[in-house]
Short mmCIF file of C-alpha atoms in Angstrom, two decimals:
data_model
loop_
_atom_site.label_atom_id
_atom_site.label_comp_id
_atom_site.label_asym_id
_atom_site.label_seq_id
_atom_site.Cartn_x
_atom_site.Cartn_y
_atom_site.Cartn_z
CA UNK A 1 117.54 110.96 105.54
CA UNK A 2 115.44 108.84 107.87
CA UNK A 3 111.82 109.66 108.54
CA UNK A 4 109.09 108.75 110.98
CA UNK A 5 106.84 106.27 109.19
CA UNK A 6 103.08 105.70 109.43
CA UNK A 7 102.03 102.37 110.94
CA UNK A 8 101.20 100.77 107.59
CA UNK A 9 104.63 101.62 106.22
CA UNK A 10 106.42 100.38 109.33
CA UNK A 11 104.58 97.09 108.96
CA UNK A 12 105.65 96.92 105.32
CA UNK A 13 109.29 97.56 106.20
CA UNK A 14 109.26 94.90 108.92
CA UNK A 15 107.93 92.36 106.43
CA UNK A 16 110.46 93.45 103.80
CA UNK A 17 113.42 93.14 106.16
CA UNK A 18 112.18 89.77 107.35
CA UNK A 19 111.77 88.55 103.78
CA UNK A 20 115.33 89.59 103.02
CA UNK A 21 116.65 87.57 105.95
CA UNK A 22 114.67 84.50 104.91
CA UNK A 23 115.94 84.73 101.34
CA UNK A 24 119.53 84.52 102.54
CA UNK A 25 120.04 83.82 106.24
CA UNK A 26 123.78 84.14 105.78
CA UNK A 27 123.39 87.62 104.28
CA UNK A 28 120.77 89.52 106.30
CA UNK A 29 119.66 92.94 105.12
CA UNK A 30 118.16 95.99 106.76
CA UNK A 31 115.76 98.51 105.31
CA UNK A 32 115.13 102.17 106.09
CA UNK A 33 112.27 104.37 104.95
CA UNK A 34 113.45 107.44 103.07
CA UNK A 35 111.36 110.48 102.17
CA UNK A 36 113.04 111.74 99.01
CA UNK A 37 110.51 114.49 98.36
CA UNK A 38 106.84 115.37 98.50
CA UNK A 39 104.99 112.24 97.42
CA UNK A 40 108.27 110.44 96.58
CA UNK A 41 108.82 107.65 99.14
CA UNK A 42 111.77 105.30 99.08
CA UNK A 43 113.22 102.35 100.95
CA UNK A 44 116.97 101.94 101.28
CA UNK A 45 118.03 98.28 101.44
CA UNK A 46 121.51 97.53 102.77
CA UNK A 47 123.48 94.44 103.72
CA UNK A 48 123.68 94.22 107.51
CA UNK A 49 127.46 93.83 107.19
CA UNK A 50 128.48 96.01 104.21
CA UNK A 51 131.45 94.87 102.15
CA UNK A 52 133.18 96.24 99.07
CA UNK A 53 130.11 95.85 96.86
CA UNK A 54 128.14 98.19 99.15
CA UNK A 55 130.16 101.01 97.59
CA UNK A 56 127.78 100.62 94.63
CA UNK A 57 124.36 102.15 95.13
CA UNK A 58 121.68 100.81 92.78
CA UNK A 59 118.68 103.07 92.18
CA UNK A 60 115.38 101.43 91.17
CA UNK A 61 112.33 103.41 90.04
CA UNK A 62 109.56 102.73 87.53
CA UNK A 63 107.74 105.16 85.27
CA UNK A 64 104.46 104.61 87.11
CA UNK A 65 104.39 101.43 89.18
CA UNK A 66 104.95 100.75 92.88
CA UNK A 67 108.54 99.49 93.16
CA UNK A 68 109.19 99.82 96.90
CA UNK A 69 109.37 96.02 97.15
CA UNK A 70 110.56 95.10 93.66
CA UNK A 71 112.64 91.93 93.60
CA UNK A 72 115.83 93.92 92.88
CA UNK A 73 115.55 95.58 96.30
CA UNK A 74 116.16 92.43 98.32
CA UNK A 75 117.93 90.31 95.70
CA UNK A 76 120.72 92.82 95.08
CA UNK A 77 121.07 93.98 98.68
CA UNK A 78 121.52 90.41 99.90
CA UNK A 79 124.23 90.08 97.27
CA UNK A 80 126.05 92.98 98.91
CA UNK A 81 124.83 96.19 97.26
CA UNK A 82 123.03 99.20 98.65
CA UNK A 83 119.72 99.51 96.80
CA UNK A 84 117.36 102.48 96.88
CA UNK A 85 113.90 101.50 95.68
CA UNK A 86 111.58 104.47 95.25
CA UNK A 87 108.22 105.43 93.83
CA UNK A 88 107.64 108.52 91.74
CA UNK A 89 104.88 110.96 92.61
CA UNK A 90 102.34 109.74 90.05
CA UNK A 91 99.19 107.82 90.99
CA UNK A 92 99.55 104.04 91.24
CA UNK A 93 95.94 103.10 90.54
CA UNK A 94 96.58 102.63 86.83
CA UNK A 95 93.34 104.32 85.76
CA UNK A 96 94.60 107.81 84.99
CA UNK A 97 97.92 107.78 83.19
CA UNK A 98 99.30 110.80 84.96
CA UNK A 99 102.94 109.71 84.91
CA UNK A 100 104.24 112.63 82.88
CA UNK A 101 107.84 111.86 82.05
CA UNK A 102 108.96 115.43 82.78
CA UNK A 103 107.70 115.09 86.36
CA UNK A 104 109.04 111.59 87.02
CA UNK A 105 112.49 112.63 85.80
CA UNK A 106 112.58 115.24 88.56
CA UNK A 107 111.57 112.53 91.05
CA UNK A 108 114.41 110.32 89.78
CA UNK A 109 116.88 113.15 90.32
CA UNK A 110 116.03 113.06 94.03
CA UNK A 111 117.02 109.39 94.20
CA UNK A 112 120.35 109.86 92.44
CA UNK A 113 121.19 112.87 94.61
CA UNK A 114 120.37 110.89 97.75
CA UNK A 115 122.72 108.04 96.83
CA UNK A 116 125.45 110.46 95.77
CA UNK A 117 125.67 111.84 99.29
CA UNK A 118 125.07 108.59 101.17
CA UNK A 119 128.08 107.56 103.31
CA UNK A 120 130.00 104.67 101.76
CA UNK A 121 128.45 104.92 98.28
CA UNK A 122 131.04 105.73 95.62
CA UNK A 123 129.20 104.68 92.43
CA UNK A 124 125.55 104.98 91.45
CA UNK A 125 123.97 102.62 88.92
CA UNK A 126 120.41 102.99 87.59
CA UNK A 127 118.11 99.99 87.09
CA UNK A 128 115.17 100.35 84.72
CA UNK A 129 112.64 97.53 84.36
CA UNK A 130 109.77 97.63 81.86
CA UNK A 131 108.61 101.26 81.65
CA UNK A 132 111.40 102.13 84.05
CA UNK A 133 113.71 101.74 81.08
CA UNK A 134 112.19 104.90 79.60
CA UNK A 135 112.66 106.84 82.82
CA UNK A 136 116.21 105.74 83.54
CA UNK A 137 117.53 106.00 79.98
CA UNK A 138 115.99 109.45 79.52
CA UNK A 139 117.43 110.55 82.86
CA UNK A 140 120.98 109.42 82.08
CA UNK A 141 120.89 110.85 78.55
CA UNK A 142 119.88 114.28 79.86
CA UNK A 143 122.26 114.08 82.83
CA UNK A 144 125.22 113.33 80.56
CA UNK A 145 124.37 115.72 77.72
CA UNK A 146 122.15 118.45 79.14
CA UNK A 147 118.66 119.37 78.01
CA UNK A 148 119.92 120.26 74.53
CA UNK A 149 119.72 116.52 73.83
CA UNK A 150 115.92 116.62 74.14
CA UNK A 151 115.26 120.06 72.64
CA UNK A 152 116.29 119.45 69.05
CA UNK A 153 114.05 119.94 66.01
CA UNK A 154 113.65 116.15 65.65
CA UNK A 155 111.60 115.96 68.88
CA UNK A 156 107.80 116.08 68.70
CA UNK A 157 107.92 118.41 71.70
CA UNK A 158 110.94 119.76 73.54
CA UNK A 159 111.76 118.90 77.14
CA UNK A 160 111.57 121.79 79.65
CA UNK A 161 114.59 123.66 81.01
CA UNK A 162 113.64 122.51 84.51
CA UNK A 163 115.36 119.21 83.68
CA UNK A 164 118.78 120.85 83.41
CA UNK A 165 121.58 120.04 85.82
CA UNK A 166 120.65 116.49 86.83
CA UNK A 167 123.55 114.55 88.40
CA UNK A 168 124.57 111.63 86.15
CA UNK A 169 124.88 108.04 87.31
CA UNK A 170 127.92 105.84 86.72
CA UNK A 171 126.10 102.99 85.01
CA UNK A 172 122.76 101.91 83.58
CA UNK A 173 120.98 98.52 83.68
CA UNK A 174 117.91 97.95 81.51
CA UNK A 175 116.65 94.57 82.70
CA UNK A 176 113.72 93.61 80.47
CA UNK A 177 113.03 97.20 79.59
CA UNK A 178 110.46 97.58 76.83
CA UNK A 179 110.85 99.75 73.72
CA UNK A 180 109.62 102.77 75.70
CA UNK A 181 106.34 104.22 76.94
CA UNK A 182 105.65 105.83 73.57
CA UNK A 183 106.36 102.69 71.54
CA UNK A 184 104.28 100.52 73.87
CA UNK A 185 101.34 102.91 73.41
CA UNK A 186 101.87 102.55 69.66
CA UNK A 187 101.97 98.73 69.89
CA UNK A 188 98.79 98.76 72.00
CA UNK A 189 96.85 101.21 69.83
CA UNK A 190 93.74 99.62 68.34
CA UNK A 191 93.42 100.60 64.66
CA UNK A 192 89.97 99.01 64.56
CA UNK A 193 88.51 101.93 66.55
CA UNK A 194 86.32 104.06 64.29
CA UNK A 195 86.57 107.74 65.21
CA UNK A 196 88.01 109.08 68.45
CA UNK A 197 84.82 109.66 70.42
CA UNK A 198 84.57 106.17 71.91
CA UNK A 199 85.80 102.59 71.72
CA UNK A 200 82.67 100.56 71.04
CA UNK A 201 82.50 101.04 67.29
CA UNK A 202 85.13 98.78 65.68
CA UNK A 203 86.05 97.93 62.11
CA UNK A 204 85.85 94.11 61.94
CA UNK A 205 88.49 93.97 59.18
CA UNK A 206 91.06 95.41 61.60
CA UNK A 207 89.95 93.67 64.80
CA UNK A 208 92.64 91.27 66.09
CA UNK A 209 89.96 89.48 68.13
CA UNK A 210 87.86 88.63 65.07
CA UNK A 211 88.20 84.90 64.24
CA UNK A 212 87.82 85.81 60.57
CA UNK A 213 91.18 87.57 60.83
CA UNK A 214 92.94 84.61 62.43
CA UNK A 215 92.18 85.06 66.13
CA UNK A 216 92.12 81.92 68.27
CA UNK A 217 92.08 81.90 72.07
CA UNK A 218 94.47 78.97 72.06
CA UNK A 219 96.93 80.86 69.87
CA UNK A 220 96.31 83.15 66.92
CA UNK A 221 97.92 82.87 63.50
CA UNK A 222 97.36 85.98 61.43
CA UNK A 223 97.99 86.07 57.70
CA UNK A 224 100.72 88.24 56.21
CA UNK A 225 98.01 90.28 54.50
CA UNK A 226 96.14 90.98 57.75
CA UNK A 227 99.35 91.84 59.60
CA UNK A 228 100.29 94.32 56.87
CA UNK A 229 96.80 95.88 56.90
CA UNK A 230 96.68 96.06 60.71
CA UNK A 231 100.13 97.61 61.13
CA UNK A 232 99.58 100.16 58.36
CA UNK A 233 96.32 101.30 59.96
CA UNK A 234 97.95 101.36 63.41
CA UNK A 235 100.74 103.62 62.12
CA UNK A 236 98.28 105.96 60.42
CA UNK A 237 96.14 106.32 63.52
CA UNK A 238 99.22 106.95 65.64
CA UNK A 239 100.41 109.81 63.43
CA UNK A 240 96.90 111.23 63.20
CA UNK A 241 96.72 111.39 66.99
CA UNK A 242 100.04 113.24 67.12
CA UNK A 243 98.82 115.77 64.55
CA UNK A 244 95.56 116.26 66.50
CA UNK A 245 97.43 116.76 69.79
CA UNK A 246 99.88 119.24 68.23
CA UNK A 247 96.94 121.19 66.81
CA UNK A 248 95.32 121.38 70.23
CA UNK A 249 98.66 122.38 71.79
CA UNK A 250 98.87 125.32 69.39
CA UNK A 251 95.36 126.38 70.42
CA UNK A 252 96.25 126.09 74.11
CA UNK A 253 99.46 128.08 73.66
CA UNK A 254 97.46 130.77 71.88
CA UNK A 255 95.28 131.11 74.98
CA UNK A 256 92.18 129.71 73.27
CA UNK A 257 92.11 126.20 74.72
CA UNK A 258 89.53 124.68 77.04
CA UNK A 259 91.97 125.47 79.85
CA UNK A 260 94.93 127.81 79.93
CA UNK A 261 97.56 125.13 80.63
CA UNK A 262 96.39 121.77 79.20
CA UNK A 263 93.41 119.76 78.01
CA UNK A 264 92.14 116.20 78.56
CA UNK A 265 93.12 113.84 75.77
CA UNK A 266 91.41 110.46 75.79
CA UNK A 267 92.47 107.79 73.28
CA UNK A 268 89.99 104.90 72.93
CA UNK A 269 91.81 101.59 72.66
CA UNK A 270 95.09 103.31 73.49
CA UNK A 271 96.01 101.95 76.93
CA UNK A 272 99.56 100.61 76.94
CA UNK A 273 99.07 98.22 79.85
CA UNK A 274 100.41 94.75 79.07
CA UNK A 275 96.91 93.32 78.69
CA UNK A 276 96.36 95.61 75.71
CA UNK A 277 99.54 94.91 73.72
CA UNK A 278 98.15 93.72 70.42
CA UNK A 279 98.94 91.29 67.64
CA UNK A 280 102.30 89.96 68.83
CA UNK A 281 100.90 88.95 72.23
CA UNK A 282 98.27 86.80 70.52
CA UNK A 283 100.49 85.48 67.70
CA UNK A 284 103.75 84.16 69.18
CA UNK A 285 105.38 83.92 65.75
CA UNK A 286 105.75 87.70 65.90
CA UNK A 287 108.59 89.07 68.07
CA UNK A 288 109.78 85.50 68.39
CA UNK A 289 113.56 85.55 67.85
CA UNK A 290 116.60 87.80 67.84
CA UNK A 291 118.36 88.84 64.66
CA UNK A 292 121.82 87.84 65.90
CA UNK A 293 123.23 85.24 68.33
CA UNK A 294 123.57 86.36 71.97
CA UNK A 295 124.32 84.70 75.32
CA UNK A 296 121.39 82.69 76.69
CA UNK A 297 121.52 82.08 80.44
CA UNK A 298 120.26 78.63 81.44
CA UNK A 299 118.99 77.06 84.65
CA UNK A 300 122.16 75.07 85.33
CA UNK A 301 124.28 78.21 85.38
CA UNK A 302 125.67 77.71 81.89
CA UNK A 303 125.26 79.99 78.90
CA UNK A 304 125.24 79.36 75.18
CA UNK A 305 125.52 81.91 72.39
CA UNK A 306 122.79 81.45 69.78
CA UNK A 307 119.77 83.04 68.11
CA UNK A 308 117.46 83.66 71.08
CA UNK A 309 113.94 82.35 70.62
CA UNK A 310 111.01 83.17 72.84
CA UNK A 311 109.37 80.41 74.87
CA UNK A 312 106.26 82.46 75.64
CA UNK A 313 102.67 81.36 75.19
CA UNK A 314 99.76 83.37 73.70
CA UNK A 315 98.21 85.99 75.98
CA UNK A 316 95.59 88.76 75.95
CA UNK A 317 92.55 86.94 74.60
CA UNK A 318 90.03 89.70 75.40
CA UNK A 319 89.59 93.12 73.83
CA UNK A 320 89.32 96.07 76.21
CA UNK A 321 88.86 98.78 73.57
CA UNK A 322 85.24 99.38 74.57
CA UNK A 323 86.24 100.11 78.19
CA UNK A 324 87.31 103.54 79.44
CA UNK A 325 88.99 102.17 82.57
CA UNK A 326 90.77 99.17 81.05
CA UNK A 327 91.22 100.10 77.41
CA UNK A 328 91.59 103.86 76.96
CA UNK A 329 94.63 106.05 77.48
CA UNK A 330 93.20 108.78 79.71
CA UNK A 331 95.80 111.51 79.53
CA UNK A 332 96.24 115.14 78.48
CA UNK A 333 97.59 116.91 75.43
CA UNK A 334 100.92 117.76 77.08
CA UNK A 335 101.35 114.35 78.67
CA UNK A 336 100.56 112.53 75.47
CA UNK A 337 103.03 114.51 73.39
CA UNK A 338 105.91 114.34 75.90
CA UNK A 339 105.43 110.81 77.18
CA UNK A 340 103.32 108.64 74.86
CA UNK A 341 103.89 109.96 71.32
CA UNK A 342 106.42 108.65 68.81
CA UNK A 343 106.48 109.17 65.04
CA UNK A 344 106.38 106.34 62.54
CA UNK A 345 107.01 106.22 58.82
CA UNK A 346 104.83 104.65 56.15
CA UNK A 347 106.72 101.35 56.38
CA UNK A 348 106.04 100.91 60.11
CA UNK A 349 105.68 97.32 61.19
CA UNK A 350 107.34 94.36 62.85
CA UNK A 351 107.86 90.69 62.12
CA UNK A 352 109.55 87.73 63.77
CA UNK A 353 112.81 89.44 64.63
CA UNK A 354 112.67 93.21 64.16
CA UNK A 355 110.75 96.46 64.30
CA UNK A 356 110.91 98.93 61.42
CA UNK A 357 109.62 102.39 60.61
CA UNK A 358 109.84 103.99 64.09
CA UNK A 359 111.64 107.29 64.53
CA UNK A 360 113.29 106.46 67.86
CA UNK A 361 114.69 109.99 68.14
CA UNK A 362 111.36 111.77 67.75
CA UNK A 363 110.82 111.57 71.51
CA UNK A 364 112.86 111.31 74.69
CA UNK A 365 110.39 108.63 75.85
CA UNK A 366 112.42 106.08 73.87
CA UNK A 367 115.20 103.87 75.29
CA UNK A 368 116.58 103.01 71.81
CA UNK A 369 116.95 106.72 71.04
CA UNK A 370 118.17 107.66 74.52
CA UNK A 371 121.02 105.15 74.66
CA UNK A 372 122.55 106.75 71.56
CA UNK A 373 123.72 109.55 73.87
CA UNK A 374 124.74 107.49 76.91
CA UNK A 375 128.41 106.67 77.47
CA UNK A 376 128.48 104.92 80.88
CA UNK A 377 128.59 101.09 81.13
CA UNK A 378 125.30 99.59 79.97
CA UNK A 379 123.70 96.22 80.72
CA UNK A 380 120.66 95.13 78.74
CA UNK A 381 118.84 91.88 79.48
CA UNK A 382 115.76 90.19 78.03
CA UNK A 383 113.40 87.59 79.53
CA UNK A 384 112.42 84.98 76.93
CA UNK A 385 109.10 84.13 78.57
CA UNK A 386 107.66 87.48 77.46
CA UNK A 387 107.45 89.52 74.26
CA UNK A 388 109.28 92.57 75.61
CA UNK A 389 112.50 90.55 75.68
CA UNK A 390 113.23 91.50 72.07
CA UNK A 391 113.55 95.19 73.01
CA UNK A 392 116.91 94.37 74.61
CA UNK A 393 118.45 93.69 71.22
CA UNK A 394 117.00 96.88 69.73
CA UNK A 395 118.34 98.94 72.62
CA UNK A 396 121.75 97.27 72.45
CA UNK A 397 122.06 97.92 68.72
CA UNK A 398 121.51 101.66 69.30
CA UNK A 399 123.77 101.94 72.35
CA UNK A 400 126.73 104.31 72.21
CA UNK A 401 128.54 102.99 75.29
CA UNK A 402 131.90 101.32 74.65
CA UNK A 403 131.17 99.01 77.61
CA UNK A 404 127.85 97.39 76.77
CA UNK A 405 126.54 93.90 77.52
CA UNK A 406 123.52 91.94 76.30
CA UNK A 407 122.21 88.65 77.67
CA UNK A 408 118.91 86.76 77.83
CA UNK A 409 117.39 84.61 80.58
CA UNK A 410 115.78 81.40 79.36
CA UNK A 411 112.21 80.93 80.53
CA UNK A 412 111.88 84.09 82.64
CA UNK A 413 108.71 86.17 82.72
CA UNK A 414 108.65 89.94 82.40
CA UNK A 415 108.94 90.09 86.20
CA UNK A 416 111.96 87.71 86.14
CA UNK A 417 110.05 84.82 87.74
CA UNK A 418 109.98 81.38 86.12
CA UNK A 419 107.38 81.01 83.37
CA UNK A 420 106.10 77.61 84.46
CA UNK A 421 103.37 77.63 81.81
CA UNK A 422 106.12 77.94 79.21
CA UNK A 423 107.96 74.84 80.40
CA UNK A 424 107.80 71.57 78.49
CA UNK A 425 108.86 69.67 81.60
CA UNK A 426 108.53 70.80 85.24
CA UNK A 427 111.60 72.63 86.45
CA UNK A 428 112.99 73.09 82.93
CA UNK A 429 113.94 76.74 83.50
CA UNK A 430 114.89 76.48 87.17
CA UNK A 431 114.91 79.58 89.37
CA UNK A 432 115.05 82.42 86.85
CA UNK A 433 115.05 85.11 89.56
CA UNK A 434 118.32 83.67 90.84
CA UNK A 435 119.70 83.31 87.30
CA UNK A 436 118.87 86.95 86.56
CA UNK A 437 120.35 88.50 89.67
CA UNK A 438 123.42 86.27 89.73
CA UNK A 439 124.24 87.64 86.27
CA UNK A 440 123.51 91.23 87.32
CA UNK A 441 125.76 90.69 90.34
CA UNK A 442 128.59 89.43 88.13
CA UNK A 443 128.23 92.42 85.81
CA UNK A 444 128.15 94.98 88.63
CA UNK A 445 131.10 93.49 90.49
CA UNK A 446 133.37 92.90 87.50
CA UNK A 447 136.77 94.24 88.47
CA UNK A 448 137.53 97.60 86.89
CA UNK A 449 133.94 98.45 85.91
CA UNK A 450 132.77 100.12 89.12
CA UNK A 451 135.12 98.64 91.71
CA UNK A 452 138.93 98.75 91.64
#
């Protein structure tokens, strides 16, 4: 439905529509503000002259970020699709991690339901980027299989019955999704933190920013012994936090908690923002190549099938563990267990091409576990200018769908733009936004997949 918009939003929509026309003057687009629900705004992008591809409605939402003007909104609509870009009802400041997955799934349901009834839309396809991969894969898994899929004994906590009856989509695209909100919290967790009362007291033997352990601002090279010690301590702390949260949950459920419904749960050095991803973001030898050959999309429009190697450069040269605002996961017991917790085994770790020792099915905040129950066509893509690109192979290897596709974009950042600092020569990777969406367009419009 259309809604009267405040002046700031009308100004935003005017700029969005204008940007779409500039991007492709031969394919102008229009945009309409949509109020999906309380605190759930959306913008519907449509080609001004809809063709056959406008029968496909693409739904874009992130687990916590503002995606009203994500590149997919204009890039896919100017290629002929209807695209609904929406925000969930969580805060967008980034300080308090209030994006409880159970709540954002209900917000996502509003978007799918809207496209299902929109005139001219015959197929709905979900697009999950980064943490949106958690949201969209969990949604489709539950929509296809019911809440029984997330209420089994293998789950750390069960999903609520309020998530029953969600309308399924017809396809799923995970375009540089990460390994999931829970896994990214795990990868960001600082094992050097001593105790759980604050983040200023660190064990120097486990500190990735200690030069004695191999840290170098220009590019770190950690020894096999330090990597083993760091990852083992990271896994232990992760499981200890889960045990502590489950213990507090039992107290809360018994009516003896600090509050009757939930409790604050602050994890020093536990923020999963990209600036806190540890070890592999500093040492580019880690998470640096795929295990098998896959299509690599190049600037000239060609593709070659090969082992896919990252072109990224070292990042995250500053520790934020001592900061509450930048380094801590400020959440609650319930939110942590449902959204940010995942179990690991004693052999947890990762190397150049793989992750081991994670129980992907211990949470529904896990794209690799979720895709095991999804049967609709699946597209997974990875951007080689960033470390999260390797998650695409993990997700693909777990996928149940008989129609599944995996491809990588050479030299693209996590946001699909060209990683110019990764280039050896100017222009080496071309326009990676165009490369990405041209491939998505080809996948969506393939005859017989969604269109007859």
